[in-house]
Amino acid sequence: EIVHTVCIDERAAARGVVAHLLEQGYQRIAFLSGQHGHGSAIDREQGYREALAEAGRAVLPALVARGDFSPQSGRSAMLQLLEANGVVDNFRRLSGRKNAPLRGPIYTDSDIYKWIEGAAFTLQSQRNPELEKTIDKLVDDILAAQDPSGYLHTHLSGEQAKDRFQQMTRNHELYCLGHMLQAGIAYYRATGNRRFLDGGIRYVDYLIANFGPAPKPPLLTGHPELELALAELYRTTGERKYIDLAGYLLSGQETERL
């Protein structure tokens, strides 16, 4: 019996993807591998390593994590990468829970929020006490770093607090907030636990109280994301002020003041 199949050169595909990312200027490219000894995992990792070598780049152990092709292992490997690259330590640093340097680009906070949101989506179809325990510990670390005002951005706190909302077109403050809200909403919908959601709401309420149409200072989302999250927040809470804020951000009315 003839069985028709389509195969790909996984080594060449991985090499091409990494080469493309390098051409686009990306400096730190992570690799999530499959189980040790699996043919596809071996080929993909070889392609990854070859592309870096061709560009004169070293393979950084902190950017390589292994799984077994299951959703659970992929999720764990991704969290391992985030931890190894200081994403959660940025929050622990602010709260005093860990003596660690500030790491990553200005939008780094959003990475752990995206992980929590993805994990929460899996909980919407099947509860997982161990995963919920992991998320709760992460949320505790994140919210311990939140400013009493509600503001939260690890790169613009402490000595850098003076730079808050000074470069709204590129500082990703509201972009990160948008992902924080999406994560909090997804976790609340999956579990009924609204602690993370309430943390995001505190930040939004801070914005509403301090920014908006004149005479308040103007507000701008340089990178779209918060608008979508505010729509979901309105759907979740029924509070009109959140969709009104989204409308204000989308209106373009602050062109002259900004």
mmCIF file of C-alpha atoms in Angstrom:
data_model
loop_
_atom_site.group_PDB
_atom_site.id
_atom_site.type_symbol
_atom_site.label_atom_id
_atom_site.label_comp_id
_atom_site.label_asym_id
_atom_site.label_seq_id
_atom_site.Cartn_x
_atom_site.Cartn_y
_atom_site.Cartn_z
ATOM 1 C CA GLU A 1 0.000 0.000 0.000
ATOM 2 C CA ILE A 2 1.333 3.395 -0.974
ATOM 3 C CA VAL A 3 1.214 6.028 1.766
ATOM 4 C CA HIS A 4 1.718 9.575 0.580
ATOM 5 C CA THR A 5 3.613 11.803 2.999
ATOM 6 C CA VAL A 6 5.104 15.267 3.038
ATOM 7 C CA CYS A 7 8.293 15.727 5.034
ATOM 8 C CA ILE A 8 10.396 18.781 5.718
ATOM 9 C CA ASP A 9 14.074 19.276 6.348
ATOM 10 C CA GLU A 10 13.732 20.281 9.999
ATOM 11 C CA ARG A 11 17.405 21.102 10.346
ATOM 12 C CA ALA A 12 17.312 23.494 7.388
ATOM 13 C CA ALA A 13 13.996 24.956 8.543
ATOM 14 C CA ALA A 14 15.338 25.737 12.014
ATOM 15 C CA ARG A 15 18.517 27.183 10.533
ATOM 16 C CA GLY A 16 16.488 29.392 8.191
ATOM 17 C CA VAL A 17 14.189 30.673 10.932
ATOM 18 C CA VAL A 18 17.082 31.595 13.226
ATOM 19 C CA ALA A 19 18.999 33.199 10.365
ATOM 20 C CA HIS A 20 15.958 35.307 9.515
ATOM 21 C CA LEU A 21 15.609 36.482 13.121
ATOM 22 C CA LEU A 22 19.283 37.395 13.222
ATOM 23 C CA GLU A 23 18.901 39.371 9.996
ATOM 24 C CA GLN A 24 16.048 41.274 11.618
ATOM 25 C CA GLY A 25 18.379 42.372 14.406
ATOM 26 C CA TYR A 26 17.293 40.039 17.206
ATOM 27 C CA GLN A 27 20.155 39.431 19.617
ATOM 28 C CA ARG A 28 18.897 36.758 22.027
ATOM 29 C CA ILE A 29 17.067 33.885 20.348
ATOM 30 C CA ALA A 30 15.804 31.108 22.605
ATOM 31 C CA PHE A 31 15.301 27.474 21.669
ATOM 32 C CA LEU A 32 12.773 25.066 23.170
ATOM 33 C CA SER A 33 13.889 21.551 22.309
ATOM 34 C CA GLY A 34 11.991 18.284 22.278
ATOM 35 C CA GLN A 35 12.969 15.224 24.247
ATOM 36 C CA HIS A 36 16.598 14.133 24.245
ATOM 37 C CA GLY A 37 17.402 11.722 21.449
ATOM 38 C CA HIS A 38 14.283 12.380 19.381
ATOM 39 C CA GLY A 39 15.126 12.785 15.693
ATOM 40 C CA SER A 40 13.163 15.984 15.158
ATOM 41 C CA ALA A 41 14.594 17.526 18.327
ATOM 42 C CA ILE A 42 18.129 16.694 17.222
ATOM 43 C CA ASP A 43 17.633 18.142 13.734
ATOM 44 C CA ARG A 44 16.025 21.350 14.959
ATOM 45 C CA GLU A 45 18.701 21.986 17.556
ATOM 46 C CA GLN A 46 21.442 21.375 14.992
ATOM 47 C CA GLY A 47 19.851 23.952 12.708
ATOM 48 C CA TYR A 48 19.600 26.428 15.583
ATOM 49 C CA ARG A 49 23.237 25.965 16.509
ATOM 50 C CA GLU A 50 24.423 26.138 12.905
ATOM 51 C CA ALA A 51 22.663 29.439 12.251
ATOM 52 C CA LEU A 52 24.193 30.984 15.354
ATOM 53 C CA ALA A 53 27.641 29.657 14.445
ATOM 54 C CA GLU A 54 27.370 31.024 10.906
ATOM 55 C CA ALA A 55 26.618 34.441 12.403
ATOM 56 C CA GLY A 56 29.530 34.193 14.833
ATOM 57 C CA ARG A 57 27.219 33.853 17.838
ATOM 58 C CA ALA A 58 27.676 31.549 20.790
ATOM 59 C CA VAL A 59 24.889 29.314 22.072
ATOM 60 C CA LEU A 60 23.883 30.632 25.503
ATOM 61 C CA PRO A 61 22.752 27.859 27.887
ATOM 62 C CA ALA A 62 20.268 30.232 29.535
ATOM 63 C CA LEU A 63 18.417 30.454 26.199
ATOM 64 C CA VAL A 64 18.001 26.709 25.656
ATOM 65 C CA ALA A 65 15.356 24.621 27.430
ATOM 66 C CA ARG A 66 14.134 21.068 26.847
ATOM 67 C CA GLY A 67 10.746 19.410 26.904
ATOM 68 C CA ASP A 68 9.091 16.329 25.454
ATOM 69 C CA PHE A 69 6.713 17.886 22.898
ATOM 70 C CA SER A 70 3.809 17.833 25.368
ATOM 71 C CA PRO A 71 1.950 21.058 26.233
ATOM 72 C CA GLN A 72 2.907 20.629 29.890
ATOM 73 C CA SER A 73 6.619 20.322 29.211
ATOM 74 C CA GLY A 74 6.550 23.209 26.745
ATOM 75 C CA ARG A 75 4.891 25.395 29.345
ATOM 76 C CA SER A 76 7.436 24.383 31.998
ATOM 77 C CA ALA A 77 10.358 24.911 29.642
ATOM 78 C CA MET A 78 9.124 28.383 28.727
ATOM 79 C CA LEU A 79 8.832 29.355 32.395
ATOM 80 C CA GLN A 80 12.330 27.966 32.934
ATOM 81 C CA LEU A 81 13.610 30.295 30.208
ATOM 82 C CA LEU A 82 11.798 33.284 31.704
ATOM 83 C CA GLU A 83 13.253 32.553 35.135
ATOM 84 C CA ALA A 84 16.747 31.961 33.764
ATOM 85 C CA ASN A 85 16.679 35.321 31.993
ATOM 86 C CA GLY A 86 15.565 37.347 34.991
ATOM 87 C CA VAL A 87 12.002 38.153 33.951
ATOM 88 C CA VAL A 88 10.434 37.277 37.317
ATOM 89 C CA ASP A 89 13.506 38.390 39.255
ATOM 90 C CA ASN A 90 12.843 41.919 37.983
ATOM 91 C CA PHE A 91 9.721 41.936 40.164
ATOM 92 C CA ARG A 92 11.454 40.248 43.123
ATOM 93 C CA ARG A 93 14.173 42.882 42.899
ATOM 94 C CA LEU A 94 11.647 45.696 43.347
ATOM 95 C CA SER A 95 9.913 44.082 46.308
ATOM 96 C CA GLY A 96 13.212 43.287 48.023
ATOM 97 C CA ARG A 97 12.605 39.545 47.814
ATOM 98 C CA LYS A 98 15.787 39.014 45.813
ATOM 99 C CA ASN A 99 18.988 40.925 45.233
ATOM 100 C CA ALA A 100 19.154 40.751 41.444
ATOM 101 C CA PRO A 101 20.054 43.114 38.589
ATOM 102 C CA LEU A 102 17.426 44.578 36.275
ATOM 103 C CA ARG A 103 17.465 42.535 33.064
ATOM 104 C CA GLY A 104 15.867 42.535 29.649
ATOM 105 C CA PRO A 105 14.357 45.182 27.369
ATOM 106 C CA ILE A 106 11.725 47.735 28.373
ATOM 107 C CA TYR A 107 8.821 45.403 27.520
ATOM 108 C CA THR A 108 10.141 42.406 29.488
ATOM 109 C CA ASP A 109 7.319 42.466 32.077
ATOM 110 C CA SER A 110 4.845 41.455 29.393
ATOM 111 C CA ASP A 111 6.610 38.110 28.866
ATOM 112 C CA ILE A 112 5.513 36.650 32.197
ATOM 113 C CA TYR A 113 2.018 38.085 31.738
ATOM 114 C CA LYS A 114 1.742 36.309 28.386
ATOM 115 C CA TRP A 115 2.878 33.057 29.992
ATOM 116 C CA ILE A 116 0.244 33.369 32.714
ATOM 117 C CA GLU A 117 -2.470 34.131 30.156
ATOM 118 C CA GLY A 118 -1.540 31.089 28.062
ATOM 119 C CA ALA A 119 -1.464 28.864 31.127
ATOM 120 C CA ALA A 120 -4.840 30.229 32.232
ATOM 121 C CA PHE A 121 -6.376 29.325 28.881
ATOM 122 C CA THR A 122 -5.481 25.666 29.490
ATOM 123 C CA LEU A 123 -7.163 25.869 32.897
ATOM 124 C CA GLN A 124 -10.409 26.960 31.254
ATOM 125 C CA SER A 125 -10.767 23.441 29.832
ATOM 126 C CA GLN A 126 -9.192 21.476 32.676
ATOM 127 C CA ARG A 127 -8.280 22.577 36.193
ATOM 128 C CA ASN A 128 -4.754 21.776 37.365
ATOM 129 C CA PRO A 129 -3.979 22.426 41.060
ATOM 130 C CA GLU A 130 -0.200 22.334 40.556
ATOM 131 C CA LEU A 131 -0.337 24.809 37.693
ATOM 132 C CA GLU A 132 -2.624 27.084 39.697
ATOM 133 C CA LYS A 133 -0.160 26.937 42.587
ATOM 134 C CA THR A 134 2.635 27.993 40.224
ATOM 135 C CA ILE A 135 0.577 30.876 38.861
ATOM 136 C CA ASP A 136 -0.422 32.007 42.351
ATOM 137 C CA LYS A 137 3.248 32.155 43.390
ATOM 138 C CA LEU A 138 4.091 34.192 40.301
ATOM 139 C CA VAL A 139 1.189 36.559 40.932
ATOM 140 C CA ASP A 140 2.358 37.005 44.512
ATOM 141 C CA ASP A 141 5.845 37.978 43.303
ATOM 142 C CA ILE A 142 4.422 40.343 40.692
ATOM 143 C CA LEU A 143 1.967 42.152 42.940
ATOM 144 C CA ALA A 144 4.515 42.490 45.748
ATOM 145 C CA ALA A 145 6.335 44.875 43.397
ATOM 146 C CA GLN A 146 3.273 47.010 42.602
ATOM 147 C CA ASP A 147 3.457 50.656 43.619
ATOM 148 C CA PRO A 148 0.868 51.762 46.216
ATOM 149 C CA SER A 149 -0.639 53.979 43.512
ATOM 150 C CA GLY A 150 -1.314 50.936 41.352
ATOM 151 C CA TYR A 151 1.493 51.641 38.868
ATOM 152 C CA LEU A 152 3.608 48.639 37.896
ATOM 153 C CA HIS A 153 6.527 48.541 35.506
ATOM 154 C CA THR A 154 9.838 47.082 36.638
ATOM 155 C CA HIS A 155 11.995 49.202 34.321
ATOM 156 C CA LEU A 156 10.451 52.492 35.435
ATOM 157 C CA SER A 157 10.492 52.151 39.196
ATOM 158 C CA GLY A 158 12.953 53.084 41.906
ATOM 159 C CA GLU A 159 15.534 55.521 40.532
ATOM 160 C CA GLN A 160 13.844 55.358 37.105
ATOM 161 C CA ALA A 161 10.424 56.381 38.434
ATOM 162 C CA LYS A 162 11.092 59.928 37.248
ATOM 163 C CA ASP A 163 10.835 58.665 33.651
ATOM 164 C CA ARG A 164 7.293 57.338 33.933
ATOM 165 C CA PHE A 165 5.011 58.436 31.074
ATOM 166 C CA GLN A 166 7.780 60.570 29.586
ATOM 167 C CA GLN A 167 8.123 58.550 26.383
ATOM 168 C CA MET A 168 4.717 57.026 25.900
ATOM 169 C CA THR A 169 5.328 56.190 22.247
ATOM 170 C CA ARG A 170 7.996 53.623 23.111
ATOM 171 C CA ASN A 171 8.253 52.850 26.824
ATOM 172 C CA HIS A 172 5.645 50.060 26.714
ATOM 173 C CA GLU A 173 4.105 50.958 30.074
ATOM 174 C CA LEU A 174 0.542 50.613 28.816
ATOM 175 C CA TYR A 175 1.429 47.720 26.521
ATOM 176 C CA CYS A 176 2.616 45.742 29.555
ATOM 177 C CA LEU A 177 -0.497 46.747 31.485
ATOM 178 C CA GLY A 178 -2.642 45.438 28.639
ATOM 179 C CA HIS A 179 -1.033 42.017 28.887
ATOM 180 C CA MET A 180 -1.302 42.096 32.670
ATOM 181 C CA LEU A 181 -5.046 42.669 32.348
ATOM 182 C CA GLN A 182 -5.480 39.947 29.741
ATOM 183 C CA ALA A 183 -3.668 37.498 32.008
ATOM 184 C CA GLY A 184 -5.690 38.502 35.061
ATOM 185 C CA ILE A 185 -8.962 38.206 33.154
ATOM 186 C CA ALA A 186 -8.069 34.798 31.704
ATOM 187 C CA TYR A 187 -7.092 33.463 35.133
ATOM 188 C CA TYR A 188 -10.226 34.849 36.727
ATOM 189 C CA ARG A 189 -12.421 33.263 34.054
ATOM 190 C CA ALA A 190 -10.690 29.921 34.547
ATOM 191 C CA THR A 191 -10.588 29.785 38.337
ATOM 192 C CA GLY A 192 -12.690 32.561 39.872
ATOM 193 C CA ASN A 193 -9.506 33.905 41.503
ATOM 194 C CA ARG A 194 -9.430 37.641 40.873
ATOM 195 C CA ARG A 195 -6.324 38.675 42.793
ATOM 196 C CA PHE A 196 -4.265 39.301 39.654
ATOM 197 C CA LEU A 197 -7.222 40.916 37.917
ATOM 198 C CA ASP A 198 -7.665 43.283 40.861
ATOM 199 C CA GLY A 199 -4.004 44.243 40.617
ATOM 200 C CA GLY A 200 -4.512 45.209 36.996
ATOM 201 C CA ILE A 201 -7.670 47.137 37.870
ATOM 202 C CA ARG A 202 -5.731 49.173 40.444
ATOM 203 C CA TYR A 203 -3.337 50.244 37.692
ATOM 204 C CA VAL A 204 -6.176 51.177 35.313
ATOM 205 C CA ASP A 205 -7.990 53.143 38.014
ATOM 206 C CA TYR A 206 -4.740 55.035 38.643
ATOM 207 C CA LEU A 207 -4.661 55.994 34.959
ATOM 208 C CA ILE A 208 -8.288 57.104 34.947
ATOM 209 C CA ALA A 209 -7.723 59.267 38.010
ATOM 210 C CA ASN A 210 -4.580 60.945 36.701
ATOM 211 C CA PHE A 211 -4.772 61.077 32.883
ATOM 212 C CA GLY A 212 -7.299 61.934 30.218
ATOM 213 C CA PRO A 213 -8.838 64.960 28.516
ATOM 214 C CA ALA A 214 -7.638 68.400 29.649
ATOM 215 C CA PRO A 215 -6.971 69.612 32.270
ATOM 216 C CA LYS A 216 -5.470 66.170 33.037
ATOM 217 C CA PRO A 217 -2.224 65.161 31.301
ATOM 218 C CA PRO A 218 -2.801 63.274 28.030
ATOM 219 C CA LEU A 219 -2.398 59.522 27.677
ATOM 220 C CA LEU A 220 -1.105 57.577 24.690
ATOM 221 C CA THR A 221 -0.590 53.906 23.895
ATOM 222 C CA GLY A 222 2.433 53.915 21.635
ATOM 223 C CA HIS A 223 2.032 50.153 21.117
ATOM 224 C CA PRO A 224 -1.555 48.892 20.716
ATOM 225 C CA GLU A 225 -2.663 46.370 23.347
ATOM 226 C CA LEU A 226 -4.299 48.170 26.254
ATOM 227 C CA GLU A 227 -7.337 49.071 24.138
ATOM 228 C CA LEU A 228 -8.140 45.374 23.585
ATOM 229 C CA ALA A 229 -7.618 44.592 27.256
ATOM 230 C CA LEU A 230 -9.898 47.448 28.327
ATOM 231 C CA ALA A 231 -12.659 46.057 26.123
ATOM 232 C CA GLU A 232 -12.278 42.686 27.843
ATOM 233 C CA LEU A 233 -12.169 44.395 31.240
ATOM 234 C CA TYR A 234 -15.470 46.107 30.440
ATOM 235 C CA ARG A 235 -16.979 42.771 29.402
ATOM 236 C CA THR A 236 -15.741 41.217 32.640
ATOM 237 C CA THR A 237 -16.746 43.949 35.106
ATOM 238 C CA GLY A 238 -19.544 45.810 33.281
ATOM 239 C CA GLU A 239 -17.964 49.110 34.355
ATOM 240 C CA ARG A 240 -18.409 51.720 31.627
ATOM 241 C CA LYS A 241 -15.329 53.719 32.609
ATOM 242 C CA TYR A 242 -13.056 51.050 31.151
ATOM 243 C CA ILE A 243 -14.556 51.044 27.674
ATOM 244 C CA ASP A 244 -14.660 54.854 27.847
ATOM 245 C CA LEU A 245 -10.902 54.864 28.452
ATOM 246 C CA ALA A 246 -10.416 52.602 25.425
ATOM 247 C CA GLY A 247 -12.500 55.007 23.353
ATOM 248 C CA TYR A 248 -10.413 57.946 24.518
ATOM 249 C CA LEU A 249 -7.177 56.168 23.580
ATOM 250 C CA LEU A 250 -8.523 55.289 20.133
ATOM 251 C CA SER A 251 -10.068 58.687 19.432
ATOM 252 C CA GLY A 252 -6.902 60.487 18.421
ATOM 253 C CA GLN A 253 -8.138 63.596 20.229
ATOM 254 C CA GLU A 254 -4.786 64.205 21.903
ATOM 255 C CA THR A 255 -2.795 64.681 18.700
ATOM 256 C CA GLU A 256 -2.033 68.345 19.385
ATOM 257 C CA ARG A 257 -1.200 67.988 23.068
ATOM 258 C CA LEU A 258 1.093 65.067 22.391
#
